[in-house]
Coordinates of C-alpha atoms in Angstrom, one line a residue:
M1 CA -9.0 21.5 17.6
E2 CA -8.9 22.9 14.1
S3 CA -11.1 22.2 11.1
Q4 CA -9.7 19.7 8.8
K5 CA -8.6 20.7 5.2
K6 CA -11.0 19.7 2.5
L7 CA -10.4 19.8 -1.2
I8 CA -13.9 21.1 -2.2
N9 CA -15.3 24.2 -3.7
S10 CA -17.8 24.9 -0.9
V11 CA -19.5 23.4 1.9
D12 CA -22.9 23.9 0.4
S13 CA -22.1 22.5 -3.0
C14 CA -19.8 19.5 -2.1
V15 CA -22.5 16.8 -2.1
D16 CA -24.0 18.0 -5.4
E17 CA -20.7 18.2 -7.1
A18 CA -19.6 14.7 -5.7
L19 CA -22.7 13.1 -7.2
C20 CA -22.2 14.9 -10.4
G21 CA -18.5 13.6 -10.5
L22 CA -19.6 10.0 -9.9
V23 CA -22.3 10.1 -12.6
R24 CA -19.9 11.8 -15.2
V25 CA -17.4 8.9 -14.8
S26 CA -19.9 6.1 -14.8
G27 CA -21.8 5.5 -18.0
G28 CA -24.3 3.4 -16.2
L29 CA -25.6 6.1 -13.8
S30 CA -27.9 9.1 -14.3
L31 CA -28.9 11.9 -11.9
L32 CA -32.5 12.7 -11.3
K33 CA -33.1 16.4 -12.0
G34 CA -33.9 18.5 -8.9
H35 CA -33.0 15.7 -6.4
R36 CA -29.9 14.2 -5.0
V37 CA -31.0 10.8 -6.6
V38 CA -28.6 8.7 -8.7
L39 CA -30.5 6.1 -10.9
R40 CA -29.4 3.3 -13.3
S41 CA -29.4 4.9 -16.8
D42 CA -30.9 1.7 -18.1
L43 CA -34.1 1.9 -16.3
N44 CA -35.9 0.0 -19.0
N45 CA -34.2 -3.1 -17.9
L46 CA -36.0 -3.0 -14.7
K47 CA -39.4 -3.9 -16.2
G48 CA -40.9 -6.7 -14.3
K49 CA -38.1 -7.0 -11.8
V50 CA -38.0 -5.8 -8.2
A51 CA -36.0 -2.5 -7.9
L52 CA -33.7 -1.8 -5.1
L53 CA -33.4 1.6 -3.4
S54 CA -30.9 2.6 -0.8
G55 CA -29.1 5.8 0.5
G56 CA -28.5 7.9 3.6
G57 CA -26.0 10.6 4.4
S58 CA -23.2 11.5 2.2
G59 CA -19.6 11.1 3.3
H60 CA -19.6 7.4 3.1
E61 CA -18.4 7.1 -0.5
P62 CA -18.4 4.8 -2.5
A63 CA -21.7 3.9 -0.6
H64 CA -24.2 4.2 -1.7
G65 CA -24.0 5.5 -5.3
G66 CA -21.0 3.2 -6.3
Y67 CA -23.2 0.1 -5.8
I68 CA -25.7 1.1 -8.5
G69 CA -25.8 -1.3 -11.5
A70 CA -27.3 -4.6 -12.8
G71 CA -27.2 -7.2 -9.9
M72 CA -27.1 -4.5 -7.2
L73 CA -29.0 -1.2 -6.5
S74 CA -31.4 0.4 -9.0
A75 CA -31.1 3.8 -7.4
V76 CA -29.8 5.7 -4.3
V77 CA -30.9 8.7 -2.5
A78 CA -28.2 10.9 -0.9
G79 CA -28.6 13.4 1.9
G80 CA -26.2 16.1 3.1
V81 CA -22.8 14.9 4.9
F82 CA -24.0 12.5 7.6
A83 CA -27.6 13.6 7.2
S84 CA -30.7 11.5 6.1
P85 CA -32.2 12.4 2.8
P86 CA -35.5 14.1 2.7
P87 CA -38.7 12.1 2.0
A88 CA -39.6 14.0 -1.0
S89 CA -36.4 12.9 -2.8
I90 CA -36.8 9.2 -1.6
L91 CA -40.4 9.3 -2.9
A92 CA -39.2 10.7 -6.1
A93 CA -36.7 7.8 -6.5
I94 CA -39.4 5.2 -5.7
L95 CA -41.8 6.7 -8.3
S96 CA -39.1 6.8 -10.9
L97 CA -38.4 3.1 -10.5
H98 CA -42.2 2.4 -10.4
S99 CA -42.7 4.3 -13.6
A100 CA -39.9 2.2 -15.2
G101 CA -42.0 -0.7 -14.7
A102 CA -40.5 -2.3 -11.6
S103 CA -42.7 -4.9 -10.1
G104 CA -41.9 -3.7 -6.8
V105 CA -39.3 -1.5 -4.8
L106 CA -37.4 -2.7 -1.9
L107 CA -35.9 -0.1 0.4
I108 CA -32.5 -1.1 2.0
V109 CA -32.1 1.2 5.1
K110 CA -29.4 1.5 7.6
N111 CA -30.7 1.3 11.2
Y112 CA -30.6 5.1 12.1
T113 CA -33.6 6.9 13.3
G114 CA -33.5 9.6 10.6
D115 CA -33.2 7.1 7.8
R116 CA -35.9 4.9 9.2
L117 CA -38.2 7.9 9.6
N118 CA -37.6 9.5 6.1
F119 CA -37.5 6.2 4.1
G120 CA -40.6 4.9 6.1
L121 CA -42.6 8.1 5.4
A122 CA -41.7 7.9 1.7
A123 CA -42.7 4.2 1.6
E124 CA -46.1 5.0 3.1
Q125 CA -46.5 7.9 0.7
A126 CA -45.6 5.5 -2.2
R127 CA -48.1 2.8 -1.1
N128 CA -50.9 5.5 -1.2
Q129 CA -50.1 5.9 -4.8
G130 CA -50.4 2.2 -5.5
V131 CA -46.7 1.2 -5.5
S132 CA -45.6 -2.2 -4.0
V133 CA -43.0 -1.2 -1.5
D134 CA -41.2 -2.9 1.4
M135 CA -38.2 -2.1 3.5
V136 CA -35.5 -4.0 5.1
I137 CA -33.5 -2.6 8.0
V138 CA -29.8 -3.4 8.3
A139 CA -28.5 -3.6 12.0
D140 CA -25.2 -5.2 12.0
D141 CA -23.3 -3.4 14.6
C142 CA -21.6 -5.5 17.2
A143 CA -20.3 -2.7 19.5
F144 CA -22.8 -2.7 22.3
D145 CA -23.3 -5.6 24.7
Q146 CA -26.6 -4.1 25.7
P147 CA -28.1 -2.2 22.7
S148 CA -30.4 0.7 23.5
K149 CA -34.0 0.8 22.4
A150 CA -32.8 2.3 19.1
G151 CA -31.1 -1.1 18.4
R152 CA -27.8 -1.9 16.6
R153 CA -26.6 0.5 14.0
G154 CA -26.4 -0.2 10.3
L155 CA -22.8 -0.3 9.2
C156 CA -20.8 -2.0 6.2
G157 CA -22.9 -5.2 6.3
T158 CA -25.3 -3.0 4.3
V159 CA -23.2 -3.5 1.2
F160 CA -23.6 -7.3 1.6
I161 CA -27.4 -7.0 1.6
H162 CA -27.1 -4.8 -1.6
K163 CA -25.2 -7.5 -3.3
L164 CA -27.4 -10.5 -2.3
A165 CA -30.7 -8.6 -2.8
G166 CA -29.5 -7.4 -6.1
A167 CA -28.5 -10.9 -7.3
L168 CA -31.9 -12.2 -6.2
A169 CA -33.7 -9.3 -8.1
E170 CA -31.8 -10.1 -11.2
E171 CA -33.0 -13.6 -11.0
D172 CA -36.6 -12.4 -11.0
C173 CA -37.4 -13.1 -7.3
S174 CA -40.6 -11.5 -6.0
L175 CA -40.4 -8.7 -3.4
D176 CA -41.6 -10.9 -0.6
Q177 CA -39.0 -13.7 -1.6
I178 CA -36.2 -11.1 -1.5
V179 CA -37.3 -9.8 1.8
S180 CA -37.6 -13.2 3.3
K181 CA -34.2 -14.2 2.1
V182 CA -32.2 -11.2 3.1
T183 CA -34.0 -10.9 6.5
E184 CA -32.7 -14.4 7.2
V185 CA -29.2 -13.6 6.0
L186 CA -29.0 -10.4 8.2
K187 CA -29.1 -12.8 11.3
G188 CA -25.7 -13.9 10.3
I189 CA -23.9 -10.5 9.6
G190 CA -21.8 -8.5 12.2
T191 CA -19.6 -5.4 12.0
L192 CA -17.2 -3.6 14.3
G193 CA -15.0 -0.6 13.5
V194 CA -12.0 0.9 15.2
S195 CA -10.6 4.4 14.5
L196 CA -7.3 6.0 14.9
S197 CA -8.4 9.5 14.3
P198 CA -11.8 11.3 14.0
C199 CA -13.3 12.9 10.9
S200 CA -14.9 16.3 10.4
I201 CA -17.9 17.3 8.4
P202 CA -16.9 20.0 5.8
G203 CA -16.8 23.4 7.5
N204 CA -16.9 21.8 11.2
L205 CA -14.5 20.8 13.7
P206 CA -13.6 17.1 14.3
T207 CA -16.3 15.0 15.7
F208 CA -14.4 13.9 18.7
E209 CA -10.9 14.2 20.2
L210 CA -8.6 11.3 20.2
P211 CA -5.3 11.7 22.1
P212 CA -2.1 10.6 20.5
G213 CA -1.4 6.9 21.0
E214 CA -5.1 6.0 21.5
M215 CA -7.6 4.2 19.4
E216 CA -11.5 4.2 19.6
L217 CA -13.2 0.8 19.3
G218 CA -16.9 0.5 18.3
L219 CA -17.5 3.8 16.7
G220 CA -20.3 4.3 14.1
I221 CA -19.8 5.8 10.5
H222 CA -21.1 9.3 11.4
G223 CA -18.2 10.3 13.4
E224 CA -19.7 9.5 16.8
P225 CA -17.3 8.2 19.4
G226 CA -17.2 4.3 20.0
I227 CA -17.6 2.3 23.3
K228 CA -14.1 2.0 24.5
R229 CA -10.7 3.8 24.2
S230 CA -7.4 2.0 24.6
K231 CA -3.7 2.4 23.8
M232 CA -2.6 1.6 20.2
T233 CA -1.2 -1.6 19.6
G234 CA -0.2 -3.8 16.6
A235 CA -2.5 -4.8 13.9
D236 CA -2.7 -8.5 14.9
E237 CA -3.8 -7.4 18.5
V238 CA -6.2 -4.9 17.3
V239 CA -7.9 -7.4 14.9
K240 CA -8.1 -10.0 17.8
I241 CA -9.8 -7.5 20.0
M242 CA -12.2 -6.7 17.3
I243 CA -13.2 -10.3 16.5
D244 CA -13.3 -11.2 20.2
Q245 CA -15.8 -8.2 20.7
M246 CA -17.8 -9.2 17.7
T247 CA -18.3 -12.9 18.7
K248 CA -18.4 -13.0 22.5
P249 CA -21.5 -14.8 23.6
D250 CA -22.5 -12.7 26.5
S251 CA -23.0 -9.7 24.1
K252 CA -26.7 -9.3 23.0
S253 CA -25.4 -7.9 19.8
H254 CA -22.8 -10.6 19.0
L255 CA -22.4 -12.7 15.9
P256 CA -22.6 -16.3 16.7
L257 CA -19.5 -18.0 15.2
K258 CA -18.0 -21.4 15.7
S259 CA -15.2 -23.4 14.5
G260 CA -16.2 -24.9 11.1
D261 CA -18.4 -22.0 10.2
T262 CA -17.8 -20.5 6.7
V263 CA -17.6 -16.6 6.5
I264 CA -17.3 -13.9 3.9
L265 CA -15.0 -11.1 5.4
C266 CA -15.0 -7.4 4.5
V267 CA -12.1 -5.3 5.7
N268 CA -13.4 -1.9 5.1
N269 CA -11.2 1.4 5.1
L270 CA -13.0 4.0 6.9
G271 CA -11.2 6.6 4.9
A272 CA -7.7 7.3 5.5
L273 CA -5.7 4.1 6.1
S274 CA -2.9 3.5 3.6
C275 CA -3.1 0.5 1.3
L276 CA -0.2 -0.8 2.9
E277 CA -2.0 -0.7 6.4
M278 CA -5.1 -2.3 4.9
A279 CA -3.2 -5.1 3.5
V280 CA -1.5 -5.7 6.9
V281 CA -5.1 -5.6 8.7
T282 CA -6.5 -7.9 6.0
R283 CA -3.7 -10.6 6.6
S284 CA -4.3 -10.3 10.4
A285 CA -8.1 -10.8 10.1
I286 CA -7.8 -13.9 7.8
A287 CA -5.2 -15.4 10.1
C288 CA -7.2 -14.6 13.3
L289 CA -10.4 -16.2 11.8
E290 CA -8.5 -19.3 10.7
S291 CA -6.9 -19.7 14.0
H292 CA -10.5 -20.1 15.4
G293 CA -11.3 -22.7 12.9
V294 CA -13.4 -20.4 10.8
V295 CA -13.3 -21.0 7.0
V296 CA -12.8 -17.8 5.0
A297 CA -14.5 -18.1 1.7
R298 CA -14.2 -14.6 0.3
V299 CA -12.5 -11.4 1.3
M300 CA -13.3 -7.8 0.3
S301 CA -10.5 -5.4 1.3
G302 CA -10.7 -1.6 0.4
S303 CA -12.9 1.3 0.9
F304 CA -16.6 0.2 0.7
M305 CA -18.6 2.4 3.4
T306 CA -16.2 5.2 4.7
S307 CA -16.5 7.9 7.1
L308 CA -14.9 10.8 5.3
E309 CA -11.2 11.1 6.1
M310 CA -11.4 8.9 9.4
A311 CA -8.2 6.8 9.8
G312 CA -9.6 3.5 10.8
V313 CA -11.0 0.2 9.7
S314 CA -14.2 -1.9 10.2
L315 CA -14.5 -5.6 9.9
T316 CA -17.7 -7.2 8.6
L317 CA -18.5 -11.0 8.8
M318 CA -21.2 -12.8 7.0
K319 CA -21.9 -16.4 7.6
A320 CA -22.1 -18.2 4.3
N321 CA -23.5 -21.3 2.7
Q322 CA -23.3 -22.3 -0.9
E323 CA -26.4 -20.3 -1.7
I324 CA -25.1 -17.2 -0.3
L325 CA -21.7 -17.7 -2.0
R326 CA -23.5 -18.2 -5.3
L327 CA -25.4 -14.8 -5.0
F328 CA -22.4 -13.1 -3.6
D329 CA -20.4 -14.3 -6.7
A330 CA -23.0 -13.3 -9.2
K331 CA -22.1 -10.6 -11.6
T332 CA -22.8 -7.0 -11.2
T333 CA -22.1 -3.7 -13.2
A334 CA -21.9 -1.7 -10.1
P335 CA -18.8 0.4 -10.3
A336 CA -17.5 0.2 -6.8
W337 CA -18.0 -3.6 -6.6
P338 CA -14.5 -5.3 -6.6
N339 CA -13.5 -7.9 -8.9
L340 CA -13.2 -10.8 -6.4
S341 CA -11.7 -14.3 -6.8
R342 CA -14.3 -17.1 -6.5
T343 CA -11.7 -19.3 -4.8
Y344 CA -11.9 -20.1 -1.3
V345 CA -9.3 -18.0 0.8
T346 CA -8.9 -20.7 3.5
G347 CA -7.1 -23.7 2.0
R348 CA -5.7 -22.0 -1.1
E349 CA -1.9 -22.4 -1.5
Y350 CA -0.7 -18.7 -1.8
T351 CA 3.1 -19.1 -2.0
T352 CA 5.2 -20.1 -4.9
D353 CA 8.5 -21.9 -4.6
P354 CA 11.4 -19.8 -6.0
P355 CA 13.5 -21.0 -8.7
S356 CA 17.0 -22.5 -8.1
L357 CA 19.2 -19.5 -8.0
P358 CA 23.0 -19.6 -8.7
I359 CA 25.2 -19.4 -5.7
Q360 CA 26.0 -15.7 -4.8
P361 CA 29.7 -14.7 -5.3
Q362 CA 30.0 -14.0 -1.5
D363 CA 28.9 -17.6 -0.7
M364 CA 31.4 -19.3 -3.0
T365 CA 34.7 -21.0 -2.0
Y366 CA 37.6 -19.7 -3.8
T367 CA 41.2 -20.8 -4.6
E368 CA 44.0 -18.4 -3.8
G369 CA 46.4 -17.3 -6.5
P370 CA 49.4 -15.1 -6.9
L371 CA 47.3 -11.8 -6.7
S372 CA 45.3 -13.0 -3.6
P373 CA 47.5 -11.1 -1.2
V374 CA 47.3 -7.7 -2.9
L375 CA 43.5 -8.2 -3.5
R376 CA 43.0 -8.9 0.2
R377 CA 45.0 -5.8 1.1
V378 CA 42.7 -3.8 -1.5
M379 CA 39.5 -5.2 0.3
E380 CA 40.9 -4.4 3.9
N381 CA 41.9 -0.9 2.7
I382 CA 38.4 -0.1 1.3
A383 CA 36.8 -1.3 4.3
S384 CA 38.9 0.8 6.7
I385 CA 38.5 4.0 4.7
L386 CA 34.8 3.7 4.4
L387 CA 34.3 3.0 8.1
A388 CA 36.5 6.0 8.9
K389 CA 34.5 8.2 6.6
Q390 CA 31.1 7.0 7.8
E391 CA 30.1 10.1 9.7
E392 CA 31.5 12.5 7.0
L393 CA 29.4 10.9 4.4
N394 CA 26.3 11.0 6.7
E395 CA 26.8 14.7 7.2
L396 CA 27.2 15.3 3.5
D397 CA 24.1 13.3 2.8
R398 CA 22.0 15.1 5.4
A399 CA 22.4 18.2 3.1
C400 CA 20.8 16.5 0.1
G401 CA 19.2 13.2 1.2
D402 CA 18.2 11.1 4.0
G403 CA 21.6 11.2 5.8
D404 CA 22.5 7.6 5.6
C405 CA 25.1 7.4 2.9
G406 CA 27.9 6.7 5.4
N407 CA 25.9 4.1 7.2
T408 CA 25.1 2.4 3.7
H409 CA 28.8 2.3 3.0
A410 CA 29.7 1.2 6.5
Q411 CA 27.5 -1.7 6.1
F412 CA 29.3 -2.7 3.0
A413 CA 32.7 -2.2 4.8
R414 CA 31.7 -4.4 7.7
G415 CA 30.4 -7.1 5.3
I416 CA 33.9 -7.1 3.8
Q417 CA 35.6 -7.5 7.2
E418 CA 33.2 -10.3 8.2
W419 CA 33.8 -12.1 4.9
L420 CA 37.5 -11.9 5.2
Q421 CA 37.4 -13.6 8.5
D422 CA 36.6 -17.1 7.3
H423 CA 37.3 -16.9 3.4
K424 CA 40.1 -17.1 1.1
V425 CA 40.4 -14.1 -1.4
P426 CA 40.2 -15.3 -4.9
G427 CA 43.3 -14.9 -7.1
C428 CA 41.2 -13.8 -10.1
P429 CA 40.4 -10.0 -10.2
G430 CA 37.0 -10.6 -12.1
K431 CA 36.0 -12.9 -9.3
M432 CA 37.0 -10.3 -6.8
L433 CA 34.9 -7.8 -8.5
L434 CA 31.8 -10.1 -8.5
L435 CA 32.5 -10.7 -4.9
F436 CA 32.4 -6.9 -4.2
A437 CA 29.2 -6.7 -6.3
G438 CA 27.6 -9.5 -4.3
L439 CA 28.5 -7.8 -1.0
F440 CA 27.3 -4.4 -2.0
Q441 CA 24.1 -5.8 -3.1
E442 CA 23.6 -7.8 -0.1
K443 CA 24.9 -5.3 2.7
A444 CA 24.5 -2.0 1.3
G445 CA 21.2 -2.2 -0.7
G446 CA 19.4 1.1 -1.7
T447 CA 20.6 3.1 -4.7
S448 CA 24.2 3.0 -3.8
G449 CA 24.3 -0.8 -3.6
A450 CA 22.6 -1.1 -6.9
M451 CA 24.9 1.5 -8.6
Y452 CA 28.2 -0.2 -7.3
S453 CA 26.8 -3.8 -8.1
L454 CA 26.1 -2.7 -11.7
F455 CA 29.4 -1.1 -12.2
L456 CA 31.3 -4.1 -10.6
T457 CA 29.3 -6.8 -12.5
A458 CA 29.7 -5.1 -15.9
A459 CA 33.4 -4.7 -15.3
A460 CA 34.2 -8.1 -14.0
G461 CA 33.8 -9.8 -17.3
H462 CA 36.7 -7.7 -18.7
V463 CA 39.4 -8.9 -16.1
G464 CA 40.1 -12.4 -15.2
E465 CA 42.7 -15.1 -15.1
G466 CA 45.7 -13.9 -17.4
R467 CA 43.7 -10.8 -18.2
S468 CA 44.6 -8.1 -15.7
D469 CA 46.8 -5.8 -17.6
A470 CA 46.3 -2.0 -18.2
A471 CA 44.2 -2.5 -21.3
A472 CA 42.0 -4.9 -19.4
W473 CA 41.4 -2.6 -16.5
A474 CA 40.7 0.4 -18.6
S475 CA 38.2 -1.7 -20.6
A476 CA 36.5 -2.9 -17.4
M477 CA 36.2 0.7 -16.0
H478 CA 34.6 1.8 -19.3
A479 CA 32.2 -1.1 -19.2
G480 CA 31.3 -0.4 -15.5
I481 CA 30.6 3.2 -16.1
Q482 CA 28.5 2.5 -19.3
A483 CA 26.3 0.3 -17.2
M484 CA 25.8 2.8 -14.5
R485 CA 24.9 5.4 -17.0
R486 CA 22.6 3.1 -19.0
Y487 CA 20.5 1.9 -16.0
G488 CA 20.9 4.8 -13.6
G489 CA 20.1 7.6 -16.1
A490 CA 22.9 9.8 -14.9
D491 CA 25.8 11.5 -17.0
P492 CA 29.0 13.2 -15.9
G493 CA 28.1 16.6 -14.5
D494 CA 24.8 15.4 -12.9
R495 CA 26.3 15.6 -9.4
T496 CA 26.5 12.0 -8.8
M497 CA 29.2 9.4 -8.1
L498 CA 30.0 9.4 -11.9
D499 CA 31.7 12.7 -11.4
A500 CA 34.3 10.9 -9.5
F501 CA 34.4 7.8 -11.6
C502 CA 34.6 9.3 -15.1
P503 CA 37.6 11.5 -14.6
A504 CA 39.5 8.6 -13.1
A505 CA 38.4 6.4 -15.9
D506 CA 39.5 8.8 -18.6
E507 CA 42.9 9.1 -16.9
M508 CA 43.2 5.4 -16.7
T509 CA 42.9 5.0 -20.5
K510 CA 46.4 6.5 -20.8
M511 CA 47.9 3.3 -19.1
V512 CA 47.1 1.4 -22.2
T513 CA 50.0 2.8 -24.1
A514 CA 52.2 3.6 -21.0
S515 CA 55.2 1.8 -20.0
P516 CA 55.0 -0.1 -16.8
S517 CA 57.1 2.5 -14.9
E518 CA 54.5 5.1 -16.0
Q519 CA 51.4 3.1 -15.1
M520 CA 51.6 3.8 -11.3
L521 CA 52.1 7.5 -12.0
I522 CA 49.0 7.6 -14.3
L523 CA 46.9 5.5 -11.4
R524 CA 48.0 8.2 -8.9
T525 CA 46.8 11.0 -11.3
A526 CA 43.6 9.1 -11.7
V527 CA 43.0 9.0 -8.0
E528 CA 43.5 12.7 -7.9
K529 CA 41.2 13.2 -10.7
A530 CA 38.5 11.2 -8.8
A531 CA 39.0 13.4 -5.6
E532 CA 38.9 16.6 -7.7
G533 CA 35.7 15.6 -9.5
A534 CA 34.2 14.8 -6.2
E535 CA 35.1 18.1 -4.7
A536 CA 33.8 19.9 -7.7
T537 CA 30.3 18.5 -7.2
Q538 CA 29.7 21.1 -4.7
N539 CA 29.4 23.5 -7.7
L540 CA 27.1 21.4 -9.7
T541 CA 23.3 21.4 -10.0
A542 CA 21.9 17.9 -9.3
R543 CA 20.1 16.5 -12.2
A544 CA 19.8 12.8 -11.0
G545 CA 19.4 11.1 -7.7
R546 CA 17.5 12.3 -4.7
A547 CA 19.4 15.7 -4.5
S548 CA 17.7 16.6 -7.9
Y549 CA 14.5 17.1 -5.9
I550 CA 15.9 19.8 -3.6
A551 CA 16.4 23.4 -4.4
A552 CA 19.9 24.0 -5.9
E553 CA 20.7 26.7 -3.4
R554 CA 20.4 24.1 -0.5
V555 CA 22.8 21.8 -2.2
N556 CA 26.1 23.3 -1.7
L557 CA 28.4 20.5 -0.3
P558 CA 30.1 17.8 -2.3
D559 CA 28.0 14.9 -3.2
P560 CA 28.5 12.1 -0.6
G561 CA 28.4 9.3 -3.4
A562 CA 31.2 11.0 -5.3
V563 CA 33.1 11.5 -2.1
A564 CA 32.7 7.8 -1.2
A565 CA 33.8 6.6 -4.7
A566 CA 36.9 8.8 -4.6
A567 CA 37.7 7.3 -1.2
I568 CA 37.5 3.9 -2.7
F569 CA 39.9 4.8 -5.5
R570 CA 42.4 6.2 -2.8
A571 CA 42.0 2.9 -0.8
V572 CA 43.0 0.8 -4.0
L573 CA 45.9 3.1 -4.7
E574 CA 47.3 2.7 -1.2
A575 CA 47.0 -1.0 -1.3
L576 CA 48.9 -1.3 -4.6
E577 CA 51.5 1.2 -3.4
G578 CA 51.9 -0.8 -0.1
Q579 CA 52.4 -4.0 -2.2
K580 CA 55.1 -2.2 -4.1

């Protein structure tokens, strides 16, 4: 195993620098000189109220410093990474709160031996100095069926206690009242985590090894292994396994939960899951709970108590009644507390009916006209040539993109062929262009689909019934190209399909003043210009599109989009010549 990369200055200074960074961006926070203690900067507002102090090892950010503010914590004490803070700093924090006029100090401590000992020692020392102090131990871990003498570990449920105790303190409840109420609430909180990867303390190797394709269930927040390993599976199944473990009655650490119960759910990112994964897991957790008849009142989803860069998630459930919801919803200025809706999640209508959309061109029924046979031939030719060039276009795209240009155009081509099997081709050229635009948008997608759809949609308004002469087509070409340039941001010479379109369009303008016998010759020249423009892109520097992000010396083949555009021009010409 190798040590994980960390974007820090040094192992020794990372905790102090992180605390400094937190305080510098949060106007409501202040550092206590000489200690790893973060305080509310408005300590004078604590006079006559119970102050709340929490903390523990660093590496769990935004816990705990992010939860300091009116309505939550008054101060936190940070230890080294995954290390309990020293009693001297805890005592300094308690005395700072007492000196500010707090009527008492409540210590909210996660159930780890080091934290219990160090916070407990500081509490006894503070009592000897006349401070009213009490301590609540959070032990919400649901991993172990038979917990050891050390008891259940303290996990993300601690954040719920920060919030409820903070709301009670803000309402001027006494120390004894707050302890009594949160102790009762703790009986209805449970947490379980699952990891897809270990984490590593700065300067150290990963805390455990996890083979590819496996996940670890029931781990703690300090990188310690869990209770069970199993093969990775989908989010729905992982969530079901977690909730089943949390609520199974034969486990002595289970959370009693039955149909009809109301809960607050926290989906907590352990550090390295993407926002997309978190949203998927959140959806799964809500659906799983609702399938058991549980009412989900509120949901927190994000990073609340992490384990450095661990890729994983924990689920915390807190049974709730109206009083708990009232305290949970109470305002706080803590910077890491999310801006949550006060609407019940279960029962809320979360979809909106779409507006009535116009029928897409490819779904319409058309009437044939005199031009229908030649327009069908054009469509068939375009489909055939794009399918024939599929691998060539893919090969060109592999040099400058993701290698799917041929596949994208082939999807459009097959869309044409399928459409032609049971549809009549419109006799109006403008309708055919709109039809092409619809098929490109539906079948091709991506950048190519959008660009062609733009071109065709803008061009379609310039040709129609009785407007299909040379001047109309030249105007249509110009309008289509201008639309691609306006919305795509590319210009001729930027190594895009415009380098095939523009030379052909320029040549076609000559058709406006040409005699009918000369127009076909001009069209042939336009097609050759498109091919030459496409070939010349191999000598251009990409300034637009995906190829613009690749080193110029690596892009030395023609642009696949330009090659495809030239091929389409060729297919149109061959269809028209065949008609003649």
